[in-house]
Short mmCIF file of C-alpha atoms and ligand atoms in Angstrom, two decimals:
data_model
loop_
_atom_site.label_atom_id
_atom_site.label_comp_id
_atom_site.label_asym_id
_atom_site.label_seq_id
_atom_site.Cartn_x
_atom_site.Cartn_y
_atom_site.Cartn_z
CA MET A 6 7.79 22.37 -13.74
CA SER A 7 10.98 24.40 -13.93
CA THR A 8 13.03 26.09 -11.18
CA ASN A 9 15.92 27.54 -11.47
CA GLY A 10 16.28 25.47 -7.70
CA ASP A 11 15.50 28.33 -4.59
CA VAL A 12 11.63 29.53 -6.12
CA PHE A 13 9.42 26.64 -6.74
CA PRO A 14 6.43 27.40 -9.49
CA PRO A 15 3.21 28.47 -8.39
CA ALA A 16 1.84 24.80 -8.94
CA PHE A 17 3.98 23.45 -6.68
CA LEU A 18 1.54 21.80 -4.20
CA TRP A 19 2.87 22.27 -0.60
CA GLY A 20 1.26 20.91 2.11
CA ALA A 21 2.21 18.35 5.31
CA ALA A 22 0.84 15.09 6.83
CA THR A 23 -1.34 13.17 8.68
CA ALA A 24 -2.60 8.91 9.25
CA ALA A 25 -6.68 8.71 10.73
CA PHE A 26 -5.61 6.63 13.19
CA GLN A 27 -2.65 8.86 14.31
CA VAL A 28 -4.35 11.94 15.02
CA GLU A 29 -8.58 12.11 14.38
CA GLY A 30 -8.88 9.74 17.69
CA ALA A 31 -12.86 8.70 18.79
CA THR A 32 -12.36 5.35 18.15
CA ALA A 33 -15.28 4.52 19.46
CA ASP A 34 -17.21 7.47 18.50
CA GLY A 35 -20.21 7.93 15.85
CA GLY A 36 -20.38 3.83 15.03
CA ARG A 37 -16.24 3.17 14.32
CA GLY A 38 -15.35 -0.29 14.79
CA PRO A 39 -12.15 -1.63 16.28
CA SER A 40 -8.99 -2.34 13.83
CA ILE A 41 -6.59 -3.82 14.78
CA TRP A 42 -4.81 -0.99 15.53
CA ASP A 43 -7.49 -0.60 18.58
CA VAL A 44 -6.00 -4.12 19.91
CA PHE A 45 -2.44 -3.22 19.30
CA CYS A 46 -2.55 -0.29 21.58
CA ALA A 47 -4.36 -2.40 24.12
CA THR A 48 -2.25 -5.53 24.45
CA PRO A 49 0.37 -5.10 28.10
CA GLY A 50 3.36 -4.29 26.39
CA LYS A 51 3.18 -3.66 22.80
CA THR A 52 3.04 0.27 22.76
CA ALA A 53 5.40 2.49 25.10
CA ARG A 54 4.10 4.07 27.91
CA GLY A 55 0.81 1.91 26.54
CA GLU A 56 -0.66 5.00 24.61
CA THR A 57 -2.90 4.67 22.70
CA GLY A 58 -4.81 6.14 19.93
CA GLU A 59 -8.40 6.44 22.37
CA ILE A 60 -7.85 10.48 21.98
CA ALA A 61 -4.81 11.37 19.74
CA CYS A 62 -5.11 14.72 18.79
CA ASP A 63 -9.12 14.50 18.88
CA HIS A 64 -8.89 15.51 14.84
CA TYR A 65 -12.46 14.02 14.60
CA HIS A 66 -14.03 16.56 16.53
CA ARG A 67 -11.68 19.58 16.12
CA PHE A 68 -11.77 19.28 12.10
CA ARG A 69 -12.96 22.57 12.30
CA ASP A 70 -10.31 24.42 13.94
CA ASP A 71 -7.35 21.85 12.25
CA VAL A 72 -8.29 23.25 8.54
CA GLU A 73 -8.22 26.67 10.64
CA LEU A 74 -5.12 26.18 11.89
CA MET A 75 -4.16 25.03 7.95
CA ARG A 76 -5.27 28.10 6.89
CA ARG A 77 -2.45 30.37 8.36
CA LEU A 78 -0.18 27.98 7.71
CA ASN A 79 -1.34 28.34 3.77
CA LEU A 80 -0.85 24.98 3.13
CA ARG A 81 -2.14 24.23 -0.77
CA ALA A 82 -2.80 20.98 0.75
CA TYR A 83 -3.28 18.47 2.90
CA ARG A 84 -2.60 14.59 3.33
CA PHE A 85 -5.00 12.43 5.29
CA SER A 86 -5.89 9.30 5.54
CA VAL A 87 -9.48 7.18 5.81
CA SER A 88 -10.38 5.19 8.93
CA TRP A 89 -11.17 2.58 7.26
CA PRO A 90 -12.94 0.88 10.83
CA ARG A 91 -15.07 3.83 10.74
CA VAL A 92 -16.38 3.68 7.55
CA LEU A 93 -16.73 -0.44 7.42
CA PRO A 94 -16.54 -1.01 10.93
CA GLN A 95 -16.77 -5.25 9.70
CA GLY A 96 -13.75 -4.19 6.89
CA ARG A 97 -17.10 -4.66 3.86
CA GLY A 98 -20.30 -5.08 4.70
CA ASP A 99 -23.29 -2.40 5.93
CA ILE A 100 -21.80 1.71 4.83
CA ASN A 101 -21.77 3.47 8.64
CA LYS A 102 -22.58 6.73 6.73
CA GLN A 103 -21.92 8.86 10.14
CA GLY A 104 -18.11 7.54 9.88
CA LEU A 105 -18.32 8.43 5.81
CA SER A 106 -20.15 11.70 6.82
CA PHE A 107 -16.91 12.75 8.76
CA TYR A 108 -15.07 12.59 5.50
CA ASP A 109 -16.70 14.54 3.50
CA ARG A 110 -17.56 17.20 5.38
CA LEU A 111 -13.67 17.29 5.88
CA VAL A 112 -13.57 17.19 2.48
CA ASP A 113 -16.18 20.61 2.07
CA CYS A 114 -13.71 22.43 4.48
CA LEU A 115 -10.46 22.12 3.23
CA LEU A 116 -11.63 22.60 -0.27
CA ALA A 117 -13.60 25.53 1.57
CA ALA A 118 -10.57 27.06 3.32
CA GLY A 119 -8.74 26.34 -0.95
CA ILE A 120 -7.00 23.54 0.55
CA GLU A 121 -6.86 20.73 -1.91
CA PRO A 122 -7.73 17.03 -0.29
CA MET A 123 -4.90 14.55 -1.23
CA VAL A 124 -6.86 11.31 0.27
CA THR A 125 -5.14 7.97 1.61
CA LEU A 126 -6.50 5.41 1.80
CA TYR A 127 -4.45 2.21 4.34
CA HIS A 128 -2.34 3.91 6.29
CA TRP A 129 -2.65 0.84 8.70
CA ASP A 130 -5.87 1.04 10.42
CA LEU A 131 -7.39 -2.14 9.20
CA PRO A 132 -10.41 -3.16 10.30
CA ALA A 133 -10.06 -5.89 13.29
CA ALA A 134 -12.97 -7.66 11.83
CA LEU A 135 -11.20 -8.43 7.97
CA GLN A 136 -7.42 -9.62 10.42
CA MET A 137 -9.47 -11.98 12.72
CA GLU A 138 -12.36 -13.50 10.74
CA LEU A 139 -9.58 -14.38 7.45
CA GLY A 140 -6.87 -13.81 8.71
CA GLY A 141 -6.60 -10.17 6.94
CA TRP A 142 -3.17 -9.46 4.29
CA ALA A 143 -2.01 -12.81 4.08
CA HIS A 144 -5.62 -13.44 2.94
CA PRO A 145 -6.19 -13.64 -1.38
CA ASP A 146 -9.19 -11.48 -0.62
CA LEU A 147 -8.79 -9.58 0.72
CA PRO A 148 -7.41 -7.43 -2.30
CA LEU A 149 -11.32 -7.25 -3.98
CA ILE A 150 -12.35 -6.01 -0.38
CA PHE A 151 -9.86 -4.23 -0.71
CA ALA A 152 -11.54 -2.24 -3.73
CA ASP A 153 -14.39 -2.33 -2.71
CA TYR A 154 -13.99 -0.31 0.68
CA ALA A 155 -12.14 2.17 -2.40
CA ASP A 156 -15.15 1.91 -3.78
CA VAL A 157 -16.85 3.19 -1.61
CA LEU A 158 -14.54 5.96 -1.37
CA PHE A 159 -14.88 6.92 -4.90
CA ASN A 160 -18.57 7.83 -5.35
CA THR A 161 -18.75 9.38 -2.65
CA LEU A 162 -15.66 11.95 -2.42
CA GLY A 163 -14.71 11.73 -5.99
CA ASP A 164 -16.51 14.23 -7.41
CA ARG A 165 -14.84 16.87 -5.54
CA VAL A 166 -10.54 14.56 -4.53
CA HIS A 167 -8.13 14.41 -7.19
CA HIS A 168 -5.59 13.32 -5.24
CA TRP A 169 -5.47 9.51 -3.70
CA VAL A 170 -3.24 6.72 -2.37
CA THR A 171 -3.26 4.06 -2.19
CA LEU A 172 -1.32 2.16 0.32
CA ASN A 173 0.94 3.56 3.09
CA GLU A 174 4.34 2.23 2.93
CA PRO A 175 3.62 -1.43 1.66
CA TRP A 176 7.09 -2.50 2.96
CA VAL A 177 6.68 -0.83 7.42
CA VAL A 178 3.18 -3.16 7.20
CA VAL A 179 5.30 -6.30 5.89
CA ASN A 180 8.88 -6.18 7.87
CA ALA A 181 7.46 -4.16 11.29
CA GLY A 182 4.34 -6.47 10.95
CA TYR A 183 4.62 -9.84 10.10
CA ILE A 184 8.91 -10.01 10.04
CA HIS A 185 9.74 -7.99 13.64
CA GLY A 186 5.79 -8.28 14.75
CA THR A 187 6.62 -4.71 16.60
CA HIS A 188 3.59 -3.60 14.18
CA ALA A 189 0.05 -4.16 14.31
CA PRO A 190 -0.87 -6.78 14.08
CA GLY A 191 2.59 -8.40 15.62
CA VAL A 192 3.38 -11.71 13.11
CA LYS A 193 6.23 -13.15 13.20
CA ASP A 194 6.89 -15.15 10.09
CA ALA A 195 9.13 -13.98 7.11
CA GLY A 196 7.46 -16.69 5.06
CA LEU A 197 4.01 -14.58 5.67
CA ALA A 198 5.38 -11.45 5.83
CA TYR A 199 6.21 -12.01 0.97
CA ARG A 200 2.64 -13.26 0.81
CA VAL A 201 1.23 -10.13 2.36
CA ALA A 202 3.44 -7.66 1.21
CA HIS A 203 1.71 -9.18 -2.59
CA ASN A 204 -1.91 -8.80 -1.87
CA LEU A 205 -1.47 -5.16 -0.24
CA LEU A 206 0.29 -5.11 -4.41
CA ARG A 207 -2.76 -6.15 -5.91
CA ALA A 208 -4.98 -4.90 -2.72
CA HIS A 209 -3.02 -1.46 -4.43
CA ALA A 210 -3.22 -2.37 -8.38
CA HIS A 211 -7.57 -3.83 -7.69
CA ALA A 212 -8.69 -0.11 -5.56
CA VAL A 213 -6.56 1.79 -9.04
CA ALA A 214 -8.16 -0.28 -12.33
CA ARG A 215 -11.68 0.69 -9.95
CA TYR A 216 -10.82 4.29 -10.08
CA ARG A 217 -9.63 4.30 -13.67
CA ALA A 218 -13.30 2.55 -14.96
CA SER A 219 -15.04 4.93 -12.44
CA PRO A 220 -17.20 7.77 -13.42
CA HIS A 221 -15.18 9.57 -10.90
CA ASN A 222 -11.42 9.30 -11.92
CA ARG A 223 -10.86 12.56 -13.16
CA GLY A 224 -7.39 12.82 -10.43
CA ALA A 225 -4.53 10.52 -9.82
CA ILE A 226 -4.72 7.63 -7.80
CA GLY A 227 -0.02 6.08 -7.10
CA PRO A 228 0.29 4.89 -3.78
CA ALA A 229 3.18 6.42 -0.89
CA LEU A 230 6.17 4.28 -0.74
CA ASN A 231 9.32 4.95 1.55
CA VAL A 232 12.82 5.07 0.23
CA LEU A 233 16.04 5.59 0.79
CA GLN A 234 19.12 6.20 -1.68
CA ALA A 235 21.76 4.58 -0.89
CA PHE A 236 25.43 5.30 -0.78
CA PRO A 237 27.66 2.52 -1.24
CA ALA A 238 30.91 2.25 1.64
CA SER A 239 33.12 2.82 -1.29
CA GLU A 240 34.07 1.93 -5.41
CA SER A 241 34.14 -1.48 -5.28
CA PRO A 242 32.03 -3.26 -7.04
CA ALA A 243 30.25 -5.26 -4.95
CA ASP A 244 29.61 -2.24 -2.13
CA VAL A 245 27.86 -0.69 -5.85
CA ALA A 246 26.07 -3.49 -6.13
CA ALA A 247 25.26 -3.94 -2.96
CA ALA A 248 24.26 -0.09 -2.06
CA GLU A 249 21.39 -0.93 -5.80
CA ARG A 250 20.34 -4.01 -5.00
CA ALA A 251 19.11 -2.55 -0.88
CA THR A 252 17.92 0.57 -2.63
CA LEU A 253 15.56 -1.69 -4.17
CA GLU A 254 14.41 -3.66 -2.16
CA PHE A 255 12.08 -1.38 -1.62
CA CYS A 256 11.19 -0.11 -4.83
CA GLY A 257 12.23 -4.12 -6.56
CA TRP A 258 9.96 -5.38 -3.95
CA PHE A 259 6.82 -2.21 -4.07
CA GLY A 260 7.56 0.14 -6.86
CA ASP A 261 8.95 -2.61 -9.47
CA PRO A 262 5.07 -4.60 -9.36
CA LEU A 263 2.90 -1.33 -10.01
CA TYR A 264 5.34 0.19 -13.28
CA TYR A 265 6.74 -2.98 -14.55
CA GLY A 266 3.81 -6.35 -12.95
CA ASP A 267 7.24 -7.68 -11.50
CA TYR A 268 9.28 -7.87 -8.55
CA ALA A 269 12.78 -7.00 -9.92
CA ASP A 270 14.64 -9.68 -11.43
CA VAL A 271 17.44 -9.40 -8.45
CA LEU A 272 14.54 -9.44 -5.81
CA ARG A 273 13.17 -12.44 -7.99
CA GLU A 274 17.35 -14.57 -7.86
CA ARG A 275 17.59 -13.78 -4.14
CA PHE A 276 14.60 -14.31 -2.84
CA GLY A 277 13.54 -17.48 -5.36
CA ALA A 278 10.18 -19.44 -4.15
CA ALA A 279 9.53 -16.95 -1.30
CA LEU A 280 8.87 -13.82 -3.79
CA PRO A 281 5.00 -15.45 -5.07
CA GLU A 282 4.28 -15.23 -7.84
CA PHE A 283 1.38 -12.10 -10.27
CA THR A 284 -0.94 -13.93 -12.59
CA ALA A 285 -1.51 -13.06 -15.22
CA GLU A 286 -4.72 -11.25 -14.62
CA ASP A 287 -2.51 -8.96 -11.88
CA ALA A 288 0.29 -8.27 -14.48
CA ARG A 289 -1.96 -6.82 -16.60
CA LEU A 290 -3.48 -4.77 -13.55
CA LEU A 291 -0.32 -3.68 -11.83
CA THR A 292 1.73 -2.99 -14.99
CA ARG A 293 1.86 0.76 -14.69
CA SER A 294 -0.93 1.01 -12.28
CA MET A 295 0.48 4.32 -11.10
CA ASP A 296 -0.48 7.50 -12.49
CA PHE A 297 2.39 9.22 -9.71
CA PHE A 298 4.82 7.96 -7.45
CA GLY A 299 3.78 9.26 -3.57
CA LEU A 300 8.49 9.36 -1.63
CA ASN A 301 8.17 9.44 2.04
CA TYR A 302 11.99 10.36 2.50
CA TYR A 303 12.78 10.19 5.42
CA PHE A 304 16.99 9.14 5.30
CA SER A 305 19.86 7.26 4.04
CA HIS A 306 21.95 4.72 4.54
CA VAL A 307 25.98 4.58 3.70
CA ILE A 308 26.01 1.03 2.62
CA ARG A 309 28.03 -2.07 2.20
CA HIS A 310 28.38 -5.44 1.37
CA ALA A 311 28.26 -8.40 3.18
CA PRO A 312 28.82 -11.80 2.33
CA GLY A 313 26.29 -14.23 4.59
CA ALA A 314 23.80 -11.16 6.04
CA GLY A 315 20.37 -12.57 4.81
CA PRO A 316 20.02 -13.07 0.84
CA LEU A 317 20.63 -9.98 -0.02
CA GLU A 318 24.34 -9.33 1.16
CA ILE A 319 23.54 -5.91 2.54
CA GLU A 320 24.78 -3.92 5.89
CA VAL A 321 24.41 -0.48 6.65
CA VAL A 322 27.77 1.16 7.74
CA PRO A 323 27.20 3.90 10.85
CA GLN A 324 28.12 7.26 10.78
CA PRO A 325 28.38 8.80 14.03
CA GLN A 326 29.28 11.85 12.67
CA ILE A 327 25.84 12.87 11.49
CA PRO A 328 23.15 14.26 13.63
CA HIS A 329 20.31 11.97 14.07
CA THR A 330 16.85 12.06 14.65
CA THR A 331 14.88 11.14 17.78
CA MET A 332 13.91 8.65 15.82
CA SER A 333 17.73 7.75 15.37
CA TRP A 334 17.31 8.79 12.03
CA PRO A 335 20.64 10.18 10.54
CA VAL A 336 19.90 13.81 8.86
CA THR A 337 20.90 13.41 5.09
CA PRO A 338 19.05 15.58 3.08
CA GLY A 339 21.76 14.74 0.14
CA GLY A 340 20.37 11.34 -0.58
CA LEU A 341 17.13 13.01 -2.26
CA CYS A 342 18.17 15.03 -5.46
CA PRO A 343 19.86 10.76 -6.47
CA LEU A 344 17.66 9.15 -4.64
CA LEU A 345 14.66 11.81 -7.29
CA HIS A 346 17.28 11.06 -10.76
CA TRP A 347 16.88 7.10 -9.15
CA LEU A 348 13.76 7.32 -9.81
CA SER A 349 12.49 9.68 -12.33
CA ARG A 350 15.28 7.40 -14.37
CA ARG A 351 13.42 3.60 -13.62
CA TYR A 352 9.86 4.79 -13.40
CA ALA A 353 10.15 7.02 -16.88
CA GLY A 354 7.93 9.73 -16.94
CA LEU A 355 6.12 9.47 -13.91
CA PRO A 356 5.63 12.42 -11.35
CA ILE A 357 6.63 12.50 -8.03
CA TYR A 358 5.64 13.50 -5.21
CA ILE A 359 7.37 14.07 -1.94
CA THR A 360 3.74 12.33 0.25
CA GLU A 361 6.26 12.54 3.17
CA ASN A 362 9.24 14.71 4.44
CA GLY A 363 9.79 15.89 8.19
CA ALA A 364 11.40 14.51 11.83
CA ALA A 365 11.31 14.65 15.28
CA PHE A 366 13.58 15.93 17.63
CA PRO A 367 13.41 17.05 21.74
CA ASP A 368 11.35 20.03 21.60
CA GLN A 369 10.74 22.07 24.38
CA ALA A 370 8.08 24.30 24.95
CA ASP A 371 8.06 27.21 26.65
CA ALA A 372 5.58 28.29 28.83
CA SER A 373 2.76 29.55 26.14
CA GLY A 374 3.58 26.22 24.10
CA PHE A 375 5.20 27.79 21.51
CA VAL A 376 8.26 25.90 20.43
CA ASN A 377 11.44 27.04 19.53
CA ASP A 378 12.28 23.89 16.70
CA GLN A 379 14.99 25.43 14.79
CA PRO A 380 16.52 22.22 13.91
CA ARG A 381 13.07 21.62 11.99
CA ILE A 382 14.01 24.36 10.29
CA ALA A 383 17.20 24.02 9.32
CA TYR A 384 16.04 19.97 8.26
CA LEU A 385 13.09 20.77 5.99
CA ARG A 386 15.11 24.45 4.14
CA ASP A 387 18.13 21.62 3.89
CA HIS A 388 15.33 18.49 2.15
CA VAL A 389 13.19 21.11 0.10
CA ARG A 390 16.45 22.84 -1.54
CA ALA A 391 17.47 19.01 -2.84
CA VAL A 392 13.69 18.57 -3.96
CA GLY A 393 14.41 21.80 -6.07
CA GLN A 394 17.56 21.09 -7.53
CA ALA A 395 16.08 18.19 -8.78
CA LEU A 396 13.20 20.18 -10.28
CA ALA A 397 15.94 22.80 -11.99
CA GLU A 398 17.49 19.25 -13.47
CA GLY A 399 14.64 18.44 -14.80
CA VAL A 400 13.16 15.69 -12.52
CA ASP A 401 9.11 16.13 -12.71
CA VAL A 402 8.71 17.22 -9.09
CA ARG A 403 5.04 18.00 -8.29
CA GLY A 404 4.77 18.34 -4.13
CA TYR A 405 5.41 18.99 -1.47
CA PHE A 406 4.14 16.82 2.01
CA VAL A 407 5.53 17.78 5.31
CA TRP A 408 5.39 15.04 8.18
CA SER A 409 3.88 16.09 9.77
CA LEU A 410 0.74 19.09 10.49
CA MET A 411 0.99 17.90 14.60
CA ASP A 412 2.49 16.12 16.88
CA ASN A 413 0.83 12.73 16.99
CA LEU A 414 0.67 9.14 18.02
CA GLU A 415 3.88 7.97 16.12
CA TRP A 416 3.15 4.34 16.23
CA THR A 417 4.45 1.64 18.97
CA LEU A 418 6.56 4.50 20.43
CA GLY A 419 3.19 6.97 21.71
CA PHE A 420 3.41 10.67 21.86
CA SER A 421 7.19 10.72 22.47
CA GLN A 422 7.80 11.53 19.61
CA ARG A 423 7.50 14.61 17.61
CA PHE A 424 7.49 15.28 13.89
CA GLY A 425 5.59 18.08 14.01
CA LEU A 426 5.16 22.27 12.74
CA VAL A 427 1.87 22.31 14.98
CA ARG A 428 2.82 21.35 18.57
CA CYS A 429 -0.91 18.86 19.80
CA ASP A 430 -0.14 18.87 24.13
CA SER A 431 -0.53 15.21 24.52
CA GLU A 432 -2.51 16.44 27.36
CA THR A 433 -4.88 18.52 27.01
CA SER A 434 -4.54 18.77 23.00
CA GLN A 435 -3.96 22.44 22.12
CA ARG A 436 -3.02 23.14 18.73
CA THR A 437 0.05 25.93 18.83
CA ILE A 438 1.81 26.91 15.70
CA LYS A 439 5.51 25.48 15.74
CA ALA A 440 8.95 28.33 14.78
CA SER A 441 9.06 25.55 11.35
CA GLY A 442 4.98 26.52 11.32
CA HIS A 443 5.56 29.92 10.37
CA TRP A 444 8.71 30.08 8.64
CA TYR A 445 6.70 27.32 6.44
CA SER A 446 3.74 29.05 5.99
CA GLU A 447 6.24 32.00 4.49
CA LEU A 448 8.23 29.50 1.86
CA ILE A 449 4.95 28.61 0.48
CA SER A 450 3.68 32.18 0.44
CA THR A 451 6.42 33.53 -1.35
CA GLY A 452 7.74 29.76 -3.53
CA ARG A 453 11.26 30.75 -2.87
CA LEU A 454 13.72 29.43 -0.58
CA ASP A 455 15.60 32.30 -0.82
CA ASP A 456 13.25 34.85 1.01
CA VAL A 457 12.75 32.52 4.24
CA PRO A 458 14.42 34.17 6.39
CA ASN A 459 17.43 32.03 7.80
CA ALA A 460 16.24 30.55 11.44
CA ASP A 461 18.24 31.43 14.09
CA GLY A 462 20.78 29.24 14.74
CA ALA A 463 19.48 26.61 12.55
CA GLU A 464 22.77 25.21 11.20
CA ARG A 465 23.24 23.42 7.92
CA MET A 466 23.06 19.49 8.56
CA GLY A 467 23.58 15.87 7.32
CA VAL A 468 25.02 17.36 4.11
CA SER A 469 28.19 15.11 4.06
CA LEU A 470 25.41 12.61 2.55
O1 IFM B 521 4.58 8.46 11.70
C1 IFM B 521 5.03 8.18 10.00
C2 IFM B 521 4.00 7.47 9.74
O2 IFM B 521 2.41 6.87 10.59
C3 IFM B 521 4.48 6.81 7.80
N1 IFM B 521 5.62 7.69 7.85
C4 IFM B 521 6.98 7.30 8.54
C5 IFM B 521 6.39 8.56 9.40
C6 IFM B 521 7.38 8.33 10.43
O3 IFM B 521 7.81 7.96 11.79
#
């Protein structure tokens, strides 16, 4: 695919993304079992204002209206995740037909509206039974149990779904869930975290092997990895090497094993015995186990060499002059194009999808519920422009998914962080397309960034990084 920068190819896959626990609600409906996130949210003090996924955006009941909204937004694709405990309430064993049929109907409804489904198999909501009975991802059998679950979905939806994402942001699962304990299952055990990461990688490899052996292997399968571009704080060789190590913290840990069959050398040197070894069979299954690289890009950092600061000896240099989102993330569209080049060199031959990109801003709705979210338009426009530039320079980017279709439950932070193209009233679940949604639909219909009128007052943000 190529472009002249502001003009995108007709086949470019424009979409928006969500995740089951963040939007579905209906946590006790239709035979669904509890997930580790239900347990976590029910524990006092774990989420802001004690907010839970019980209702979320009520997408489980409103999915037909939501697909109609997607059609009005001109989306070509919708990335959603399957709730594992909705399909297998105990994580394994008996299939909950009612739960499975929800995804069956959702896929049919999307296809009838001309929208391509991209299905994520694991977006953090592990069945609670697997955590309680086996200790979750720390257990060496989890990868095979995950592959069995994946197989259920390949067999049910594989005739109609051609884009599969195995794991969403395993780096976050490990860091927030097992090092800092701020996400479910709320464990703080760095030693265990390496084993969990290892099993997540093995789970991806086993699921991909099943997909490739399945009669429905007519599409593409890959991970969605969160990666940032690390800019060195100075031209000194020490800072340049530190910046490379910072990017490798994500890619060397999760991307490299899925392409080369092992962790990056620099991680083996720095983490030593803490990084488990892959068996020869694991390495065989892992090597070239991505059909595409799914990139979740939110921000980049300036990094300096910091002797003694953890095994990687890296430190983020704050950039207070750059605008930040309400997540306190810097707005850095300038990191995206170099990162796309870096990925296309390191994982040569793989197409890239931007599986998530977006921003939370302090949206204010008017009396009708409409949000004139000019900062989000500016954010999206600058990032889409960076994608167009990378395409024009020869990087094989095939699609772009805004995070998120609608405001939803931002995990521990509850409903306070609004990422949506569509406002979802957290009291009534009423949907209203925001100015950014209208802007995005116009971009999709023309495929030209230069044709979409600039949003009033939308300043170009954070372009220096
Ligand atoms: O909401 C999350 C999503 O679940 C995973 N990627 C980042 C988003 C914003 O924090």
